[in-house]
GROMACS .gro file of C-alpha atoms in nm:
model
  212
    1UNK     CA    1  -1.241  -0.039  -1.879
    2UNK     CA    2  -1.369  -0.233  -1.588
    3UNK     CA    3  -1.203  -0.224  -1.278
    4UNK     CA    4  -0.834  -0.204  -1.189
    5UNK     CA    5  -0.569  -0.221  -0.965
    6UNK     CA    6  -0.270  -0.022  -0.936
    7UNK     CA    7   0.015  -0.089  -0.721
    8UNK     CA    8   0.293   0.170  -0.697
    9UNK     CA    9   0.622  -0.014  -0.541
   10UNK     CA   10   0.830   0.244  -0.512
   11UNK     CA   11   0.866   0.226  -0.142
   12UNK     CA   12   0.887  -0.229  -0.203
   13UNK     CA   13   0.593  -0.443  -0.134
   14UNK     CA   14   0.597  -0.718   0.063
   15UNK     CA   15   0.271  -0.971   0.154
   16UNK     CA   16   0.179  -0.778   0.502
   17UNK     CA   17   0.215  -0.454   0.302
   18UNK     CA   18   0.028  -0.566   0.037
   19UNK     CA   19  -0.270  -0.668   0.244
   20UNK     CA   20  -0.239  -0.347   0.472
   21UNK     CA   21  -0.253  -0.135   0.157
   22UNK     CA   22  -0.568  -0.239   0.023
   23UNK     CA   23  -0.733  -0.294   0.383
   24UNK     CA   24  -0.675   0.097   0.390
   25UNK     CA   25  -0.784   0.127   0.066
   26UNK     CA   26  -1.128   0.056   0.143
   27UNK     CA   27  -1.155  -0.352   0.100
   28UNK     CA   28  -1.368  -0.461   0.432
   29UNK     CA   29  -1.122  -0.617   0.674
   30UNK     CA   30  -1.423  -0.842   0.774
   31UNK     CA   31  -1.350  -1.001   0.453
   32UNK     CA   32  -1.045  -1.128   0.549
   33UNK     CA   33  -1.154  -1.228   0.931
   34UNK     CA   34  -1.395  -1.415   0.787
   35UNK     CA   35  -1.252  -1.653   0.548
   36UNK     CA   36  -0.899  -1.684   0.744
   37UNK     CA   37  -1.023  -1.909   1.036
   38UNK     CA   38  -1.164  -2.161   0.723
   39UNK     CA   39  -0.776  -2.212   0.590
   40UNK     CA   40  -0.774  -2.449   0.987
   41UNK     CA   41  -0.405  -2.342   1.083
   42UNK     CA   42  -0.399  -2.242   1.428
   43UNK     CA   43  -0.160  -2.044   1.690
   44UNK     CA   44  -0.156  -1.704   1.477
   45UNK     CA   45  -0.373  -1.371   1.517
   46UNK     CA   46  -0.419  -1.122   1.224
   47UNK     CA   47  -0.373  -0.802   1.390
   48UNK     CA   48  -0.457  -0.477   1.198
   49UNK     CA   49  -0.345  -0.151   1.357
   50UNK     CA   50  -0.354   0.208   1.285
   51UNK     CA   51  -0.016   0.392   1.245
   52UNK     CA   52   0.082   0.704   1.113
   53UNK     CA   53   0.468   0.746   0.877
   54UNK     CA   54   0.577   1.064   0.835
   55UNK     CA   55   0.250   1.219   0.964
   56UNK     CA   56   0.048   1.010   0.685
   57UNK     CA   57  -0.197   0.779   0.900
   58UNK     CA   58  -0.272   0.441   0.760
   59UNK     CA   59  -0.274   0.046   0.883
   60UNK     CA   60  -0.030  -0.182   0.937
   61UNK     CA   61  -0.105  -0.566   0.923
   62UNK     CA   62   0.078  -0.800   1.137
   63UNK     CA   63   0.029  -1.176   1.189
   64UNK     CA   64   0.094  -1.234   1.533
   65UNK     CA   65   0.242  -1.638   1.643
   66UNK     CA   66   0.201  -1.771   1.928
   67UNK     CA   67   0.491  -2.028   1.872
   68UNK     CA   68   0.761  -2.013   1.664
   69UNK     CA   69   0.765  -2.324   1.443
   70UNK     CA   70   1.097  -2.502   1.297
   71UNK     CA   71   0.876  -2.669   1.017
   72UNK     CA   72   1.023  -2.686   0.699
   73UNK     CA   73   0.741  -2.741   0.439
   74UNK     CA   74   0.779  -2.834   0.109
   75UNK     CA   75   0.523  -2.704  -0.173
   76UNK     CA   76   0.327  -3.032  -0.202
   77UNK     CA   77   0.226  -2.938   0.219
   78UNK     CA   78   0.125  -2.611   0.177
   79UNK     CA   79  -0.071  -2.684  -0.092
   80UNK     CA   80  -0.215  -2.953   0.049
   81UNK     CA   81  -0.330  -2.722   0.363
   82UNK     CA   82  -0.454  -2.488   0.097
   83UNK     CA   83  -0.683  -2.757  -0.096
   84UNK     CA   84  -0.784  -2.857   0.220
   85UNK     CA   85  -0.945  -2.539   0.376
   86UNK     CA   86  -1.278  -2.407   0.299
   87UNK     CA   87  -1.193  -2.063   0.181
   88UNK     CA   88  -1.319  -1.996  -0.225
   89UNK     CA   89  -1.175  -2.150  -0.480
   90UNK     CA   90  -1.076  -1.852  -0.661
   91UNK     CA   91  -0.861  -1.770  -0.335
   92UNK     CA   92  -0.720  -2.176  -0.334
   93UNK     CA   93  -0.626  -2.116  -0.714
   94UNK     CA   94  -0.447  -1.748  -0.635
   95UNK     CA   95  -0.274  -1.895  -0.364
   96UNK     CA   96  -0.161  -2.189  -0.473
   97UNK     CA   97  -0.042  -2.045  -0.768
   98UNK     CA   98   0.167  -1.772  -0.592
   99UNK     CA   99   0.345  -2.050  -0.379
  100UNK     CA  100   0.409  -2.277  -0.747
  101UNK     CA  101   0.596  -1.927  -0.806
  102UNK     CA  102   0.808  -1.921  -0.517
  103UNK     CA  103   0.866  -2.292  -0.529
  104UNK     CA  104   1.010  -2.273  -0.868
  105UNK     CA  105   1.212  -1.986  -0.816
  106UNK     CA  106   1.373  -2.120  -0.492
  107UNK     CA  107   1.389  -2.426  -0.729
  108UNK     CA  108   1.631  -2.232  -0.967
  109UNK     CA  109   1.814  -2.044  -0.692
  110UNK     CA  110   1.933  -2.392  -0.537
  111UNK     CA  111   1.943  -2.596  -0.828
  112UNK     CA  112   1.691  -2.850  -0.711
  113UNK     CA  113   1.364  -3.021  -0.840
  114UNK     CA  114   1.071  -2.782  -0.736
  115UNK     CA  115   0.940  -3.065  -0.569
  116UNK     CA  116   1.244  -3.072  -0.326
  117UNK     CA  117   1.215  -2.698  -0.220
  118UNK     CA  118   1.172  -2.679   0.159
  119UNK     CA  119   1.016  -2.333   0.253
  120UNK     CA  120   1.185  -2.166   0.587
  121UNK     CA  121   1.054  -1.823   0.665
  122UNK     CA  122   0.786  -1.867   0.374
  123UNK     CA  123   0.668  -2.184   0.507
  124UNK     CA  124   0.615  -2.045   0.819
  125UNK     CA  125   0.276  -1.966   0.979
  126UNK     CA  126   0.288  -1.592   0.930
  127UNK     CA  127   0.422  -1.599   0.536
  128UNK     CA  128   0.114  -1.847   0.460
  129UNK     CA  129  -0.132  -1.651   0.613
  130UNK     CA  130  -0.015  -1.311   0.469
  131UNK     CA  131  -0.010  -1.495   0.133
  132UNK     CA  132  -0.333  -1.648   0.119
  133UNK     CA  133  -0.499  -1.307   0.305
  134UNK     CA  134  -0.344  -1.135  -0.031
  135UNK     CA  135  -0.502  -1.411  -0.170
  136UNK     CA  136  -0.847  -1.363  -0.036
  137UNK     CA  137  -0.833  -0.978  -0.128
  138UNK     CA  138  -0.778  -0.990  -0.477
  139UNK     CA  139  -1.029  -1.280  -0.545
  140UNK     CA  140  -1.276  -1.104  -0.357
  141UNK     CA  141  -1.168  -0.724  -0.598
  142UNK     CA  142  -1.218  -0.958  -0.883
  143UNK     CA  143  -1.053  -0.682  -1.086
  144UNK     CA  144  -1.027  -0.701  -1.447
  145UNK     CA  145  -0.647  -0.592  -1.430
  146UNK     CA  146  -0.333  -0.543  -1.166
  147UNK     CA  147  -0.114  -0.304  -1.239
  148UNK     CA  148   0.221  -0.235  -1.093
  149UNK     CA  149   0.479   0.048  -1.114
  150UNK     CA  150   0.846  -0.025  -1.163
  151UNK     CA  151   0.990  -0.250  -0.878
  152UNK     CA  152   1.269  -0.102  -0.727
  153UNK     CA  153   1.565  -0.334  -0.563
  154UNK     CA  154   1.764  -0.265  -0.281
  155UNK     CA  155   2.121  -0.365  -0.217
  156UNK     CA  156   2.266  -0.521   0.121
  157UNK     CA  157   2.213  -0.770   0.311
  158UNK     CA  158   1.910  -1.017   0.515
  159UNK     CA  159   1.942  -1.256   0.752
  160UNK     CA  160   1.788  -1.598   0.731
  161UNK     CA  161   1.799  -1.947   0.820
  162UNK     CA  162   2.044  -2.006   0.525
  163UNK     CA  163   2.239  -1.717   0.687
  164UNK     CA  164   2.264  -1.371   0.553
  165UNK     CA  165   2.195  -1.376   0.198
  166UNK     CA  166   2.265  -1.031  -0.030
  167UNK     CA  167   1.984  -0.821  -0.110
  168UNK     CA  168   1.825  -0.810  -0.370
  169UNK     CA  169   1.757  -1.192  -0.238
  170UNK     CA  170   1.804  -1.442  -0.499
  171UNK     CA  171   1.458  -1.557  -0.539
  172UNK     CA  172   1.344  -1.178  -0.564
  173UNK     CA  173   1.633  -1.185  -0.857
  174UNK     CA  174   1.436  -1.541  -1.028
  175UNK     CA  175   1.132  -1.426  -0.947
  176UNK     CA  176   1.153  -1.082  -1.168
  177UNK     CA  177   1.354  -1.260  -1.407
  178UNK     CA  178   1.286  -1.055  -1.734
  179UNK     CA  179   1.103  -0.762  -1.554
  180UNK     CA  180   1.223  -0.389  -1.574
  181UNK     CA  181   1.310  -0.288  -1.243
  182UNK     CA  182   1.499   0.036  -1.043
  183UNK     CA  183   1.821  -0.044  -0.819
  184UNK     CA  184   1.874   0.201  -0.548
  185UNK     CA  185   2.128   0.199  -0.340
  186UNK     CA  186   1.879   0.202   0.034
  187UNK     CA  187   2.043  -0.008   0.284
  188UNK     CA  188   1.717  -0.252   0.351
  189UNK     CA  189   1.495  -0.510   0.194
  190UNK     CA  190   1.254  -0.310  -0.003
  191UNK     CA  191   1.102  -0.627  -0.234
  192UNK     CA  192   1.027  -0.974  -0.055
  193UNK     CA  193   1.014  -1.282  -0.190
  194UNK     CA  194   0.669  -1.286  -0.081
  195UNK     CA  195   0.601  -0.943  -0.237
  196UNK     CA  196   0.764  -1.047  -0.546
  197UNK     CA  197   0.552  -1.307  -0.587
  198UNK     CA  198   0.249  -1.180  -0.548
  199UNK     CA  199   0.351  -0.917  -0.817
  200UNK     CA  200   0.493  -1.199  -1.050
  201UNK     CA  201   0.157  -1.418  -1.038
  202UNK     CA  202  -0.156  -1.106  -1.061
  203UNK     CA  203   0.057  -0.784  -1.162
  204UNK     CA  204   0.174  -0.649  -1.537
  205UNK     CA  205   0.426  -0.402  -1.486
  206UNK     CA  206   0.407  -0.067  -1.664
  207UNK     CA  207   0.631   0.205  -1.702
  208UNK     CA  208   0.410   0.436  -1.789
  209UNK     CA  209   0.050   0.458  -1.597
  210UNK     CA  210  -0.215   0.474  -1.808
  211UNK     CA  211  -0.533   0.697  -1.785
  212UNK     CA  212  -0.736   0.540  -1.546
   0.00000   0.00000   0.00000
């Protein structure tokens, strides 16, 4: 068995927490520093700080803007600012195919062409960065598998530009169409649509871990 990844969501994932997790795992934050500034989008700063949760110390990643932005871009643009960096192609080709996911999802969830999606909050700045940092990561692990535990789903509610939308959201709900996944009952968002996708394009979920 070469090597391989497992992600345990039962606490949710989302992209920042999926980059912070495997910055504190041990993958060089360097990595990401370096590559980031060649995707050319401006007015953000990747900020990684140390934290300690219930006396457990750790990172947290945040991607700090300098401007809020009222851009709505569709797939086709932030692919296009993808294709059009200079970070690896193996990072272009995760990314891009982690937004197709979202795009098609959101594409079900409104009942449009996936062409026609307009990204809000994961068009923005901060969402592309945290997905194409993920992105970056795992290209750069080049594992030979990604395993993930059960998703577990949250009821309640989120607000967004749409307005509040019930939890789990509905792209979440397309995007883990035909999964097996946990509800509990926590109050909050455990599983982002960002999150979910990442897990939807790299991860296999398994029940059961296997000796590893």
């Amino acid at each position: 068995m070469g090597r391989v990844l497992l992600l345990d969501l039962s606490n949710g994932i989302s992209g920042d927490m999926f980059v912070a997790a495997l910055i504190n795992m041990g993958v060089p934050q360097d990595i990401i520093e370096c590559e980031l500034p060649l995707l050319k989008l401006r007015g953000y700063k990747f900020v990684v700080k140390e934290e300690k949760v219930s006396g457990i110390g750790g990172c947290s990643v945040k991607i700090e803007v300098s401007k809020k932005e009222n851009t709505h871009r569709k797939f086709v643009d932030i692919k296009k600012i993808i294709l059009d960096s200079d970070i690896s192609s193996g990072a272009k080709r995760i990314a891009i195919n982690i937004f197709e996911k979202l795009a098609e999802a959101e594409a079900a969830v409104h009942s449009i062409n996936k062409e026609d999606v307009e990204f809000h909050e994961v068009g923005a700045i901060d969402s592309i960065v945290d997905i194409v940092a993920a992105s970056i990561l795992i290209n750069y692990l080049n594992c030979e598998e990604i395993l993930a535990t059960t998703p577990v789903l949250s009821s309640g509610s989120v607000k967004t530009r749409h307005g509040n939308l019930p939890l789990p959201a509905p792209a979440v709900i397309e995007l883990f169409k035909g999964y097996k996944v946990k509800f509990e009952n926590r109050g909050y968002e455990t599983v982002t649509p960002t999150g979910a996708a990442i897990i939807a394009s790299v991860a296999k979920i398994v029940s059961d871990i296997p000796p590893l």
